[in-house]
Amino acid sequence: MKIGLDIMGGDYAPKANVLGAIAAHQSLKADEHLVLIGDTQQIKPLLIEQGFDPELFEYVHTDEVIGMGEHPTKAIVQKPNSSIAVGFQMLKEGKLDSFASAGNSGAMLVGAVFSVKTIPGILRPCLTSIVPKLKGGLGLMLDVGANADCKPEFLQQFGILGSLYAEHVMQIENPKVALMNIGEEDEKGNMLSLAAFPLMKESNQFNFVGNVEGRDLFNDKADVIVCDGFTGNVMLKLAESFYVITIKKGLKDEFFDRFNYENYGGSPVLGVNAPVLIGHGISSPLAIKNMIFQSRDMITSNLVGKIQAAFQ
């Protein structure tokens, strides 16, 4: 197994990424190898500084970096030797089993679709986010930003993708899938949710439990919550703010501690032909470590193969 990691992506690169790789290495099996992609002249001195043997990692040297504010499509084309572009080329050629980066999220989405391509039958790939539950355990929300505007068919497919991820990666048996709405009644919602509801209700590919409201995000009514990317991103950013507020107020609470993004790693891009993860731009070493573990779990569960089979 070869897990690709972009060392140059993120606000605290390369140091945070190198430290995260070192931390993850301690828990990886002998056949689970990290491939660090980036400027080796910056990477190896950091490893030596930490007293870590550089020979324990594999490296691919790159001398270009796609900045956080660059135009995604232009940057991928104009910087073919960037860590993101090279990572996706290796993923496409089968030299990596997964690729993760805390860099430019738009470039990661564009790179995933242009390199390993969307799985046949899937209309739009989507981004997911882990959601802590009040009584313990975790749920999943998707889409959280890849598709601000959606068609009803997109949401129905997000239900399939989310259910498969929850079952095979999160180990949730027969996950409950719900549609985010402004009311629980079948006839509630805007044009999108009204059209998506019957599609999801009639699907035999997941356990649909109906509509849920925003107040249900953290309870046990659903394991997987489906929404368009605009709604999902707003809800995600609001949830992230809860943890920041508790820190600023000096409050210590186990539930709100679980809102810390560092605990979960990155956001999987579901619907493409290989495991791809996008980390938070401010990813710390802990977040990078958990993103590596998340990459490993997507590989070992053969999630992409199961999604491909579901859409044949």
PDB file of C-alpha atoms in Angstrom:
ATOM      1  CA  MET A   1       0.000   0.000   0.000  1.00  0.00           C
ATOM      2  CA  LYS A   2       1.297   3.434  -0.963  1.00  0.00           C
ATOM      3  CA  ILE A   3      -0.313   6.484   0.626  1.00  0.00           C
ATOM      4  CA  GLY A   4       0.539   9.728  -1.156  1.00  0.00           C
ATOM      5  CA  LEU A   5       0.824  12.917   0.890  1.00  0.00           C
ATOM      6  CA  ASP A   6       1.334  16.429  -0.464  1.00  0.00           C
ATOM      7  CA  ILE A   7       3.940  17.928   1.841  1.00  0.00           C
ATOM      8  CA  MET A   8       3.679  21.444   0.386  1.00  0.00           C
ATOM      9  CA  GLY A   9      -0.074  22.003   0.837  1.00  0.00           C
ATOM     10  CA  GLY A  10      -1.608  23.980   3.698  1.00  0.00           C
ATOM     11  CA  ASP A  11      -0.920  27.117   5.705  1.00  0.00           C
ATOM     12  CA  TYR A  12       1.684  25.415   7.908  1.00  0.00           C
ATOM     13  CA  ALA A  13       3.438  23.390   5.224  1.00  0.00           C
ATOM     14  CA  PRO A  14       5.856  21.786   5.032  1.00  0.00           C
ATOM     15  CA  LYS A  15       6.583  21.407   8.759  1.00  0.00           C
ATOM     16  CA  ALA A  16       3.073  20.436   9.925  1.00  0.00           C
ATOM     17  CA  ASN A  17       2.802  17.854   7.158  1.00  0.00           C
ATOM     18  CA  VAL A  18       6.213  16.362   7.932  1.00  0.00           C
ATOM     19  CA  LEU A  19       5.397  16.128  11.645  1.00  0.00           C
ATOM     20  CA  GLY A  20       2.049  14.531  10.832  1.00  0.00           C
ATOM     21  CA  ALA A  21       3.755  11.965   8.598  1.00  0.00           C
ATOM     22  CA  ILE A  22       6.217  11.106  11.378  1.00  0.00           C
ATOM     23  CA  ALA A  23       3.372  10.667  13.883  1.00  0.00           C
ATOM     24  CA  ALA A  24       1.382   8.458  11.481  1.00  0.00           C
ATOM     25  CA  HIS A  25       4.376   6.292  10.668  1.00  0.00           C
ATOM     26  CA  GLN A  26       4.476   4.951  14.213  1.00  0.00           C
ATOM     27  CA  SER A  27       1.091   3.231  13.687  1.00  0.00           C
ATOM     28  CA  LEU A  28       1.424   2.084  10.076  1.00  0.00           C
ATOM     29  CA  LYS A  29       2.040  -1.585   9.284  1.00  0.00           C
ATOM     30  CA  ALA A  30       5.147  -2.793   7.481  1.00  0.00           C
ATOM     31  CA  ASP A  31       3.348  -2.918   4.124  1.00  0.00           C
ATOM     32  CA  GLU A  32       1.786   0.556   4.516  1.00  0.00           C
ATOM     33  CA  HIS A  33       4.183   3.077   2.995  1.00  0.00           C
ATOM     34  CA  LEU A  34       4.046   6.856   2.970  1.00  0.00           C
ATOM     35  CA  VAL A  35       5.125   8.650  -0.208  1.00  0.00           C
ATOM     36  CA  LEU A  36       5.980  12.289   0.502  1.00  0.00           C
ATOM     37  CA  ILE A  37       5.530  14.585  -2.491  1.00  0.00           C
ATOM     38  CA  GLY A  38       7.203  17.981  -2.418  1.00  0.00           C
ATOM     39  CA  ASP A  39      10.516  19.772  -2.150  1.00  0.00           C
ATOM     40  CA  THR A  40      12.922  17.200  -0.679  1.00  0.00           C
ATOM     41  CA  GLN A  41      15.398  19.970   0.147  1.00  0.00           C
ATOM     42  CA  GLN A  42      12.850  21.199   2.678  1.00  0.00           C
ATOM     43  CA  ILE A  43      11.472  17.834   3.761  1.00  0.00           C
ATOM     44  CA  LYS A  44      14.614  15.895   4.706  1.00  0.00           C
ATOM     45  CA  PRO A  45      16.181  18.553   6.980  1.00  0.00           C
ATOM     46  CA  LEU A  46      12.909  18.648   8.934  1.00  0.00           C
ATOM     47  CA  LEU A  47      13.012  14.874   9.367  1.00  0.00           C
ATOM     48  CA  ILE A  48      16.616  14.965  10.538  1.00  0.00           C
ATOM     49  CA  GLU A  49      15.769  17.814  12.908  1.00  0.00           C
ATOM     50  CA  GLN A  50      13.192  15.510  14.527  1.00  0.00           C
ATOM     51  CA  GLY A  51      15.671  12.650  14.785  1.00  0.00           C
ATOM     52  CA  PHE A  52      13.715  10.631  12.243  1.00  0.00           C
ATOM     53  CA  ASP A  53      15.411   8.361   9.698  1.00  0.00           C
ATOM     54  CA  PRO A  54      14.587   9.778   6.213  1.00  0.00           C
ATOM     55  CA  GLU A  55      15.032   6.294   4.723  1.00  0.00           C
ATOM     56  CA  LEU A  56      11.720   5.233   6.279  1.00  0.00           C
ATOM     57  CA  PHE A  57       9.745   7.292   3.732  1.00  0.00           C
ATOM     58  CA  GLU A  58       9.605   7.369  -0.052  1.00  0.00           C
ATOM     59  CA  TYR A  59       9.935  10.707  -1.849  1.00  0.00           C
ATOM     60  CA  VAL A  60       8.964  12.377  -5.081  1.00  0.00           C
ATOM     61  CA  HIS A  61      10.672  15.738  -5.554  1.00  0.00           C
ATOM     62  CA  THR A  62       8.675  18.668  -6.936  1.00  0.00           C
ATOM     63  CA  ASP A  63       9.745  22.296  -7.291  1.00  0.00           C
ATOM     64  CA  GLU A  64       6.374  24.006  -7.790  1.00  0.00           C
ATOM     65  CA  VAL A  65       3.562  24.739  -5.331  1.00  0.00           C
ATOM     66  CA  ILE A  66      -0.070  25.621  -6.038  1.00  0.00           C
ATOM     67  CA  GLY A  67      -0.955  28.469  -3.681  1.00  0.00           C
ATOM     68  CA  MET A  68      -4.156  28.524  -1.669  1.00  0.00           C
ATOM     69  CA  GLY A  69      -5.511  31.480  -3.610  1.00  0.00           C
ATOM     70  CA  GLU A  70      -4.662  30.347  -7.140  1.00  0.00           C
ATOM     71  CA  HIS A  71      -7.281  29.521  -9.756  1.00  0.00           C
ATOM     72  CA  PRO A  72      -7.693  25.711  -9.531  1.00  0.00           C
ATOM     73  CA  THR A  73      -7.915  24.768 -13.214  1.00  0.00           C
ATOM     74  CA  LYS A  74      -5.256  27.230 -14.388  1.00  0.00           C
ATOM     75  CA  ALA A  75      -2.873  26.193 -11.612  1.00  0.00           C
ATOM     76  CA  ILE A  76      -3.161  22.469 -12.410  1.00  0.00           C
ATOM     77  CA  VAL A  77      -2.381  23.148 -16.068  1.00  0.00           C
ATOM     78  CA  GLN A  78       0.288  25.819 -15.573  1.00  0.00           C
ATOM     79  CA  LYS A  79       2.144  24.034 -12.761  1.00  0.00           C
ATOM     80  CA  PRO A  80       2.569  20.411 -13.921  1.00  0.00           C
ATOM     81  CA  ASN A  81       5.466  19.908 -11.517  1.00  0.00           C
ATOM     82  CA  SER A  82       3.530  21.059  -8.468  1.00  0.00           C
ATOM     83  CA  SER A  83       3.045  18.632  -5.604  1.00  0.00           C
ATOM     84  CA  ILE A  84      -0.702  18.403  -6.291  1.00  0.00           C
ATOM     85  CA  ALA A  85      -0.354  17.851 -10.051  1.00  0.00           C
ATOM     86  CA  VAL A  86       2.390  15.251  -9.587  1.00  0.00           C
ATOM     87  CA  GLY A  87       0.403  13.490  -6.858  1.00  0.00           C
ATOM     88  CA  PHE A  88      -2.600  13.102  -9.133  1.00  0.00           C
ATOM     89  CA  GLN A  89      -0.458  11.930 -12.039  1.00  0.00           C
ATOM     90  CA  MET A  90       0.975   9.193  -9.812  1.00  0.00           C
ATOM     91  CA  LEU A  91      -2.508   8.269  -8.600  1.00  0.00           C
ATOM     92  CA  LYS A  92      -3.705   8.028 -12.203  1.00  0.00           C
ATOM     93  CA  GLU A  93      -0.759   5.788 -13.136  1.00  0.00           C
ATOM     94  CA  GLY A  94      -1.372   3.467 -10.185  1.00  0.00           C
ATOM     95  CA  LYS A  95       1.863   4.452  -8.433  1.00  0.00           C
ATOM     96  CA  LEU A  96      -0.189   5.550  -5.417  1.00  0.00           C
ATOM     97  CA  ASP A  97      -3.219   3.924  -3.788  1.00  0.00           C
ATOM     98  CA  SER A  98      -4.487   7.230  -2.396  1.00  0.00           C
ATOM     99  CA  PHE A  99      -3.595  10.918  -2.414  1.00  0.00           C
ATOM    100  CA  ALA A 100      -4.188  13.528   0.285  1.00  0.00           C
ATOM    101  CA  SER A 101      -3.437  17.231   0.573  1.00  0.00           C
ATOM    102  CA  ALA A 102      -4.247  20.165   2.840  1.00  0.00           C
ATOM    103  CA  GLY A 103      -3.575  22.503  -0.075  1.00  0.00           C
ATOM    104  CA  ASN A 104      -5.823  24.322  -2.538  1.00  0.00           C
ATOM    105  CA  SER A 105      -9.169  22.503  -2.243  1.00  0.00           C
ATOM    106  CA  GLY A 106     -10.364  23.646  -5.657  1.00  0.00           C
ATOM    107  CA  ALA A 107      -7.215  22.289  -7.282  1.00  0.00           C
ATOM    108  CA  MET A 108      -7.726  19.005  -5.432  1.00  0.00           C
ATOM    109  CA  LEU A 109     -11.277  18.688  -6.745  1.00  0.00           C
ATOM    110  CA  VAL A 110     -10.257  19.612 -10.294  1.00  0.00           C
ATOM    111  CA  GLY A 111      -7.256  17.287 -10.122  1.00  0.00           C
ATOM    112  CA  ALA A 112      -9.376  14.367  -8.934  1.00  0.00           C
ATOM    113  CA  VAL A 113     -11.933  14.751 -11.718  1.00  0.00           C
ATOM    114  CA  PHE A 114      -9.354  15.369 -14.457  1.00  0.00           C
ATOM    115  CA  SER A 115      -6.924  12.607 -13.442  1.00  0.00           C
ATOM    116  CA  VAL A 116      -8.633   9.545 -11.995  1.00  0.00           C
ATOM    117  CA  LYS A 117     -12.029  10.671 -13.357  1.00  0.00           C
ATOM    118  CA  THR A 118     -15.553  10.389 -11.997  1.00  0.00           C
ATOM    119  CA  ILE A 119     -16.878   6.848 -11.556  1.00  0.00           C
ATOM    120  CA  PRO A 120     -19.172   5.970 -14.504  1.00  0.00           C
ATOM    121  CA  GLY A 121     -22.797   6.521 -13.532  1.00  0.00           C
ATOM    122  CA  ILE A 122     -22.053   9.196 -10.929  1.00  0.00           C
ATOM    123  CA  LEU A 123     -23.295  12.633 -11.942  1.00  0.00           C
ATOM    124  CA  ARG A 124     -21.178  14.685  -9.519  1.00  0.00           C
ATOM    125  CA  PRO A 125     -18.514  13.761  -6.957  1.00  0.00           C
ATOM    126  CA  CYS A 126     -19.064  15.282  -3.531  1.00  0.00           C
ATOM    127  CA  LEU A 127     -17.261  16.204  -0.312  1.00  0.00           C
ATOM    128  CA  THR A 128     -18.113  14.691   3.054  1.00  0.00           C
ATOM    129  CA  SER A 129     -17.665  15.705   6.673  1.00  0.00           C
ATOM    130  CA  ILE A 130     -17.750  13.737   9.923  1.00  0.00           C
ATOM    131  CA  VAL A 131     -20.389  14.876  12.430  1.00  0.00           C
ATOM    132  CA  PRO A 132     -20.092  14.113  16.189  1.00  0.00           C
ATOM    133  CA  LYS A 133     -23.232  12.764  17.838  1.00  0.00           C
ATOM    134  CA  LEU A 134     -24.458  13.976  21.235  1.00  0.00           C
ATOM    135  CA  LYS A 135     -24.826  10.449  22.661  1.00  0.00           C
ATOM    136  CA  GLY A 136     -21.491   9.303  21.270  1.00  0.00           C
ATOM    137  CA  GLY A 137     -20.442   7.970  17.923  1.00  0.00           C
ATOM    138  CA  LEU A 138     -20.186   9.783  14.625  1.00  0.00           C
ATOM    139  CA  GLY A 139     -22.321  10.577  11.615  1.00  0.00           C
ATOM    140  CA  LEU A 140     -21.677  11.851   8.121  1.00  0.00           C
ATOM    141  CA  MET A 141     -22.886  14.882   6.154  1.00  0.00           C
ATOM    142  CA  LEU A 142     -22.606  15.380   2.386  1.00  0.00           C
ATOM    143  CA  ASP A 143     -22.213  17.392   0.222  1.00  0.00           C
ATOM    144  CA  VAL A 144     -20.281  20.038   2.168  1.00  0.00           C
ATOM    145  CA  GLY A 145     -19.014  22.273  -0.610  1.00  0.00           C
ATOM    146  CA  ALA A 146     -18.250  20.626  -3.932  1.00  0.00           C
ATOM    147  CA  ASN A 147     -21.668  21.321  -5.479  1.00  0.00           C
ATOM    148  CA  ALA A 148     -23.304  24.572  -4.362  1.00  0.00           C
ATOM    149  CA  ASP A 149     -26.154  23.980  -6.808  1.00  0.00           C
ATOM    150  CA  CYS A 150     -27.614  20.498  -7.108  1.00  0.00           C
ATOM    151  CA  LYS A 151     -30.214  18.580  -9.034  1.00  0.00           C
ATOM    152  CA  PRO A 152     -32.499  16.071  -7.255  1.00  0.00           C
ATOM    153  CA  GLU A 153     -30.614  13.161  -8.837  1.00  0.00           C
ATOM    154  CA  PHE A 154     -27.377  14.404  -7.250  1.00  0.00           C
ATOM    155  CA  LEU A 155     -28.861  14.170  -3.758  1.00  0.00           C
ATOM    156  CA  GLN A 156     -30.154  10.657  -4.391  1.00  0.00           C
ATOM    157  CA  GLN A 157     -26.657   9.607  -5.418  1.00  0.00           C
ATOM    158  CA  PHE A 158     -25.134  11.343  -2.395  1.00  0.00           C
ATOM    159  CA  GLY A 159     -27.361   9.061  -0.317  1.00  0.00           C
ATOM    160  CA  ILE A 160     -25.745   6.010  -1.920  1.00  0.00           C
ATOM    161  CA  LEU A 161     -22.214   7.379  -1.513  1.00  0.00           C
ATOM    162  CA  GLY A 162     -22.757   8.384   2.101  1.00  0.00           C
ATOM    163  CA  SER A 163     -24.361   5.074   3.013  1.00  0.00           C
ATOM    164  CA  LEU A 164     -21.449   3.111   1.540  1.00  0.00           C
ATOM    165  CA  TYR A 165     -18.864   5.256   3.347  1.00  0.00           C
ATOM    166  CA  ALA A 166     -20.726   4.991   6.653  1.00  0.00           C
ATOM    167  CA  GLU A 167     -21.067   1.223   6.341  1.00  0.00           C
ATOM    168  CA  HIS A 168     -17.627   0.243   5.090  1.00  0.00           C
ATOM    169  CA  VAL A 169     -15.304   2.925   6.510  1.00  0.00           C
ATOM    170  CA  MET A 170     -17.148   4.031   9.643  1.00  0.00           C
ATOM    171  CA  GLN A 171     -18.458   0.498  10.356  1.00  0.00           C
ATOM    172  CA  ILE A 172     -22.088   1.604  10.868  1.00  0.00           C
ATOM    173  CA  GLU A 173     -24.463  -1.283  10.191  1.00  0.00           C
ATOM    174  CA  ASN A 174     -27.385  -0.414   7.877  1.00  0.00           C
ATOM    175  CA  PRO A 175     -26.828   3.357   8.245  1.00  0.00           C
ATOM    176  CA  LYS A 176     -29.887   5.582   8.382  1.00  0.00           C
ATOM    177  CA  VAL A 177     -29.899   8.151   5.553  1.00  0.00           C
ATOM    178  CA  ALA A 178     -31.918  11.369   5.809  1.00  0.00           C
ATOM    179  CA  LEU A 179     -32.518  14.481   3.712  1.00  0.00           C
ATOM    180  CA  MET A 180     -31.812  17.846   5.350  1.00  0.00           C
ATOM    181  CA  ASN A 181     -34.926  20.015   5.128  1.00  0.00           C
ATOM    182  CA  ILE A 182     -36.882  22.765   6.874  1.00  0.00           C
ATOM    183  CA  GLY A 183     -39.409  20.297   8.258  1.00  0.00           C
ATOM    184  CA  GLU A 184     -39.887  16.579   8.790  1.00  0.00           C
ATOM    185  CA  GLU A 185     -43.080  16.313   6.727  1.00  0.00           C
ATOM    186  CA  ASP A 186     -42.786  14.769   3.261  1.00  0.00           C
ATOM    187  CA  GLU A 187     -44.248  17.829   1.548  1.00  0.00           C
ATOM    188  CA  LYS A 188     -41.897  20.369   3.162  1.00  0.00           C
ATOM    189  CA  GLY A 189     -38.987  22.136   1.492  1.00  0.00           C
ATOM    190  CA  ASN A 190     -37.869  23.996  -1.611  1.00  0.00           C
ATOM    191  CA  MET A 191     -38.106  22.694  -5.166  1.00  0.00           C
ATOM    192  CA  LEU A 192     -34.883  20.718  -4.822  1.00  0.00           C
ATOM    193  CA  SER A 193     -35.824  18.869  -1.638  1.00  0.00           C
ATOM    194  CA  LEU A 194     -39.407  18.258  -2.820  1.00  0.00           C
ATOM    195  CA  ALA A 195     -38.079  16.599  -5.974  1.00  0.00           C
ATOM    196  CA  ALA A 196     -35.260  14.724  -4.210  1.00  0.00           C
ATOM    197  CA  PHE A 197     -37.476  13.240  -1.473  1.00  0.00           C
ATOM    198  CA  PRO A 198     -39.413  10.738  -3.647  1.00  0.00           C
ATOM    199  CA  LEU A 199     -36.218   9.689  -5.448  1.00  0.00           C
ATOM    200  CA  MET A 200     -34.576   8.890  -2.138  1.00  0.00           C
ATOM    201  CA  LYS A 201     -37.691   7.247  -0.702  1.00  0.00           C
ATOM    202  CA  GLU A 202     -38.004   4.919  -3.698  1.00  0.00           C
ATOM    203  CA  SER A 203     -34.319   3.946  -3.706  1.00  0.00           C
ATOM    204  CA  ASN A 204     -33.484   0.415  -2.587  1.00  0.00           C
ATOM    205  CA  GLN A 205     -29.760   1.212  -2.275  1.00  0.00           C
ATOM    206  CA  PHE A 206     -29.872   2.775   1.169  1.00  0.00           C
ATOM    207  CA  ASN A 207     -31.982   2.948   4.323  1.00  0.00           C
ATOM    208  CA  PHE A 208     -33.893   6.216   3.854  1.00  0.00           C
ATOM    209  CA  VAL A 209     -35.576   7.549   7.013  1.00  0.00           C
ATOM    210  CA  GLY A 210     -37.077  10.759   5.590  1.00  0.00           C
ATOM    211  CA  ASN A 211     -36.477  14.428   6.274  1.00  0.00           C
ATOM    212  CA  VAL A 212     -34.557  15.852   9.215  1.00  0.00           C
ATOM    213  CA  GLU A 213     -34.116  19.448  10.364  1.00  0.00           C
ATOM    214  CA  GLY A 214     -31.006  21.391  11.303  1.00  0.00           C
ATOM    215  CA  ARG A 215     -31.568  20.618  14.996  1.00  0.00           C
ATOM    216  CA  ASP A 216     -31.231  16.911  14.191  1.00  0.00           C
ATOM    217  CA  LEU A 217     -27.653  17.157  12.930  1.00  0.00           C
ATOM    218  CA  PHE A 218     -26.150  15.978  16.217  1.00  0.00           C
ATOM    219  CA  ASN A 219     -28.804  13.495  17.390  1.00  0.00           C
ATOM    220  CA  ASP A 220     -29.386   9.893  16.340  1.00  0.00           C
ATOM    221  CA  LYS A 221     -32.222  10.326  13.848  1.00  0.00           C
ATOM    222  CA  ALA A 222     -29.800   9.742  10.986  1.00  0.00           C
ATOM    223  CA  ASP A 223     -26.282   8.428  10.452  1.00  0.00           C
ATOM    224  CA  VAL A 224     -25.940  10.076   7.034  1.00  0.00           C
ATOM    225  CA  ILE A 225     -27.413  13.500   6.265  1.00  0.00           C
ATOM    226  CA  VAL A 226     -27.725  14.529   2.623  1.00  0.00           C
ATOM    227  CA  CYS A 227     -27.878  18.140   1.428  1.00  0.00           C
ATOM    228  CA  ASP A 228     -26.640  20.392  -1.363  1.00  0.00           C
ATOM    229  CA  GLY A 229     -23.104  21.714  -1.044  1.00  0.00           C
ATOM    230  CA  PHE A 230     -24.187  25.265  -0.196  1.00  0.00           C
ATOM    231  CA  THR A 231     -26.296  24.169   2.761  1.00  0.00           C
ATOM    232  CA  GLY A 232     -23.717  21.624   3.879  1.00  0.00           C
ATOM    233  CA  ASN A 233     -20.852  24.089   3.819  1.00  0.00           C
ATOM    234  CA  VAL A 234     -22.776  26.655   5.855  1.00  0.00           C
ATOM    235  CA  MET A 235     -23.669  23.996   8.437  1.00  0.00           C
ATOM    236  CA  LEU A 236     -20.096  22.686   8.536  1.00  0.00           C
ATOM    237  CA  LYS A 237     -18.581  26.136   9.131  1.00  0.00           C
ATOM    238  CA  LEU A 238     -21.181  26.859  11.825  1.00  0.00           C
ATOM    239  CA  ALA A 239     -20.361  23.562  13.557  1.00  0.00           C
ATOM    240  CA  GLU A 240     -16.631  24.308  13.384  1.00  0.00           C
ATOM    241  CA  SER A 241     -17.257  27.624  15.114  1.00  0.00           C
ATOM    242  CA  PHE A 242     -18.727  25.853  18.174  1.00  0.00           C
ATOM    243  CA  TYR A 243     -15.335  24.409  19.068  1.00  0.00           C
ATOM    244  CA  VAL A 244     -13.578  27.752  18.551  1.00  0.00           C
ATOM    245  CA  ILE A 245     -16.148  29.521  20.744  1.00  0.00           C
ATOM    246  CA  THR A 246     -15.713  27.029  23.602  1.00  0.00           C
ATOM    247  CA  ILE A 247     -11.946  27.540  23.476  1.00  0.00           C
ATOM    248  CA  LYS A 248     -12.276  31.334  23.491  1.00  0.00           C
ATOM    249  CA  LYS A 249     -14.760  31.181  26.379  1.00  0.00           C
ATOM    250  CA  GLY A 250     -12.537  28.833  28.378  1.00  0.00           C
ATOM    251  CA  LEU A 251     -15.187  26.116  28.405  1.00  0.00           C
ATOM    252  CA  LYS A 252     -14.248  22.448  28.617  1.00  0.00           C
ATOM    253  CA  ASP A 253     -16.840  20.008  27.308  1.00  0.00           C
ATOM    254  CA  GLU A 254     -16.304  16.503  25.933  1.00  0.00           C
ATOM    255  CA  PHE A 255     -18.997  16.864  23.274  1.00  0.00           C
ATOM    256  CA  PHE A 256     -17.719  20.157  21.898  1.00  0.00           C
ATOM    257  CA  ASP A 257     -14.150  18.873  22.042  1.00  0.00           C
ATOM    258  CA  ARG A 258     -15.237  16.378  19.386  1.00  0.00           C
ATOM    259  CA  PHE A 259     -15.936  19.276  17.009  1.00  0.00           C
ATOM    260  CA  ASN A 260     -12.191  19.746  16.627  1.00  0.00           C
ATOM    261  CA  TYR A 261     -11.477  19.041  12.943  1.00  0.00           C
ATOM    262  CA  GLU A 262      -8.032  17.678  13.870  1.00  0.00           C
ATOM    263  CA  ASN A 263      -9.637  14.490  15.193  1.00  0.00           C
ATOM    264  CA  TYR A 264     -10.960  13.439  11.787  1.00  0.00           C
ATOM    265  CA  GLY A 265      -8.329  14.342   9.201  1.00  0.00           C
ATOM    266  CA  GLY A 266      -9.796  15.451   5.909  1.00  0.00           C
ATOM    267  CA  SER A 267     -12.849  15.412   3.682  1.00  0.00           C
ATOM    268  CA  PRO A 268     -13.023  12.441   1.300  1.00  0.00           C
ATOM    269  CA  VAL A 269     -13.924  13.185  -2.308  1.00  0.00           C
ATOM    270  CA  LEU A 270     -16.527  10.495  -2.996  1.00  0.00           C
ATOM    271  CA  GLY A 271     -17.384   9.489  -6.535  1.00  0.00           C
ATOM    272  CA  VAL A 272     -13.948   9.380  -8.188  1.00  0.00           C
ATOM    273  CA  ASN A 273     -11.957   6.290  -9.152  1.00  0.00           C
ATOM    274  CA  ALA A 274      -9.403   6.443  -6.315  1.00  0.00           C
ATOM    275  CA  PRO A 275      -9.262   7.552  -2.668  1.00  0.00           C
ATOM    276  CA  VAL A 276      -8.708  11.330  -2.516  1.00  0.00           C
ATOM    277  CA  LEU A 277      -8.778  13.393   0.672  1.00  0.00           C
ATOM    278  CA  ILE A 278      -8.754  17.163   1.141  1.00  0.00           C
ATOM    279  CA  GLY A 279      -7.469  18.475   4.455  1.00  0.00           C
ATOM    280  CA  HIS A 280      -8.296  21.748   6.175  1.00  0.00           C
ATOM    281  CA  GLY A 281      -6.011  24.575   5.078  1.00  0.00           C
ATOM    282  CA  ILE A 282      -4.934  25.116   8.691  1.00  0.00           C
ATOM    283  CA  SER A 283      -4.214  21.417   9.248  1.00  0.00           C
ATOM    284  CA  SER A 284      -1.982  20.680  12.229  1.00  0.00           C
ATOM    285  CA  PRO A 285       0.296  17.632  12.536  1.00  0.00           C
ATOM    286  CA  LEU A 286      -2.543  15.798  14.334  1.00  0.00           C
ATOM    287  CA  ALA A 287      -4.947  16.535  11.479  1.00  0.00           C
ATOM    288  CA  ILE A 288      -2.384  15.361   8.918  1.00  0.00           C
ATOM    289  CA  LYS A 289      -1.810  12.152  10.882  1.00  0.00           C
ATOM    290  CA  ASN A 290      -5.535  11.412  10.988  1.00  0.00           C
ATOM    291  CA  MET A 291      -5.902  12.210   7.283  1.00  0.00           C
ATOM    292  CA  ILE A 292      -3.247   9.578   6.575  1.00  0.00           C
ATOM    293  CA  PHE A 293      -5.166   7.044   8.694  1.00  0.00           C
ATOM    294  CA  GLN A 294      -8.358   7.999   6.868  1.00  0.00           C
ATOM    295  CA  SER A 295      -6.592   7.372   3.549  1.00  0.00           C
ATOM    296  CA  ARG A 296      -5.505   3.957   4.773  1.00  0.00           C
ATOM    297  CA  ASP A 297      -9.049   3.072   5.870  1.00  0.00           C
ATOM    298  CA  MET A 298     -10.470   4.012   2.464  1.00  0.00           C
ATOM    299  CA  ILE A 299      -7.894   1.779   0.776  1.00  0.00           C
ATOM    300  CA  THR A 300      -8.277  -1.237   3.071  1.00  0.00           C
ATOM    301  CA  SER A 301     -12.095  -1.120   2.933  1.00  0.00           C
ATOM    302  CA  ASN A 302     -11.990  -1.063  -0.901  1.00  0.00           C
ATOM    303  CA  LEU A 303     -14.551   1.725  -0.723  1.00  0.00           C
ATOM    304  CA  VAL A 304     -13.950   2.855  -4.309  1.00  0.00           C
ATOM    305  CA  GLY A 305     -14.507  -0.684  -5.593  1.00  0.00           C
ATOM    306  CA  LYS A 306     -17.762  -0.942  -3.656  1.00  0.00           C
ATOM    307  CA  ILE A 307     -18.953   2.408  -5.064  1.00  0.00           C
ATOM    308  CA  GLN A 308     -18.040   1.305  -8.592  1.00  0.00           C
ATOM    309  CA  ALA A 309     -20.043  -1.886  -8.119  1.00  0.00           C
ATOM    310  CA  ALA A 310     -23.061   0.040  -6.797  1.00  0.00           C
ATOM    311  CA  PHE A 311     -23.147   2.252  -9.906  1.00  0.00           C
ATOM    312  CA  GLN A 312     -22.584  -0.432 -12.547  1.00  0.00           C
TER     313      GLN A 312
END
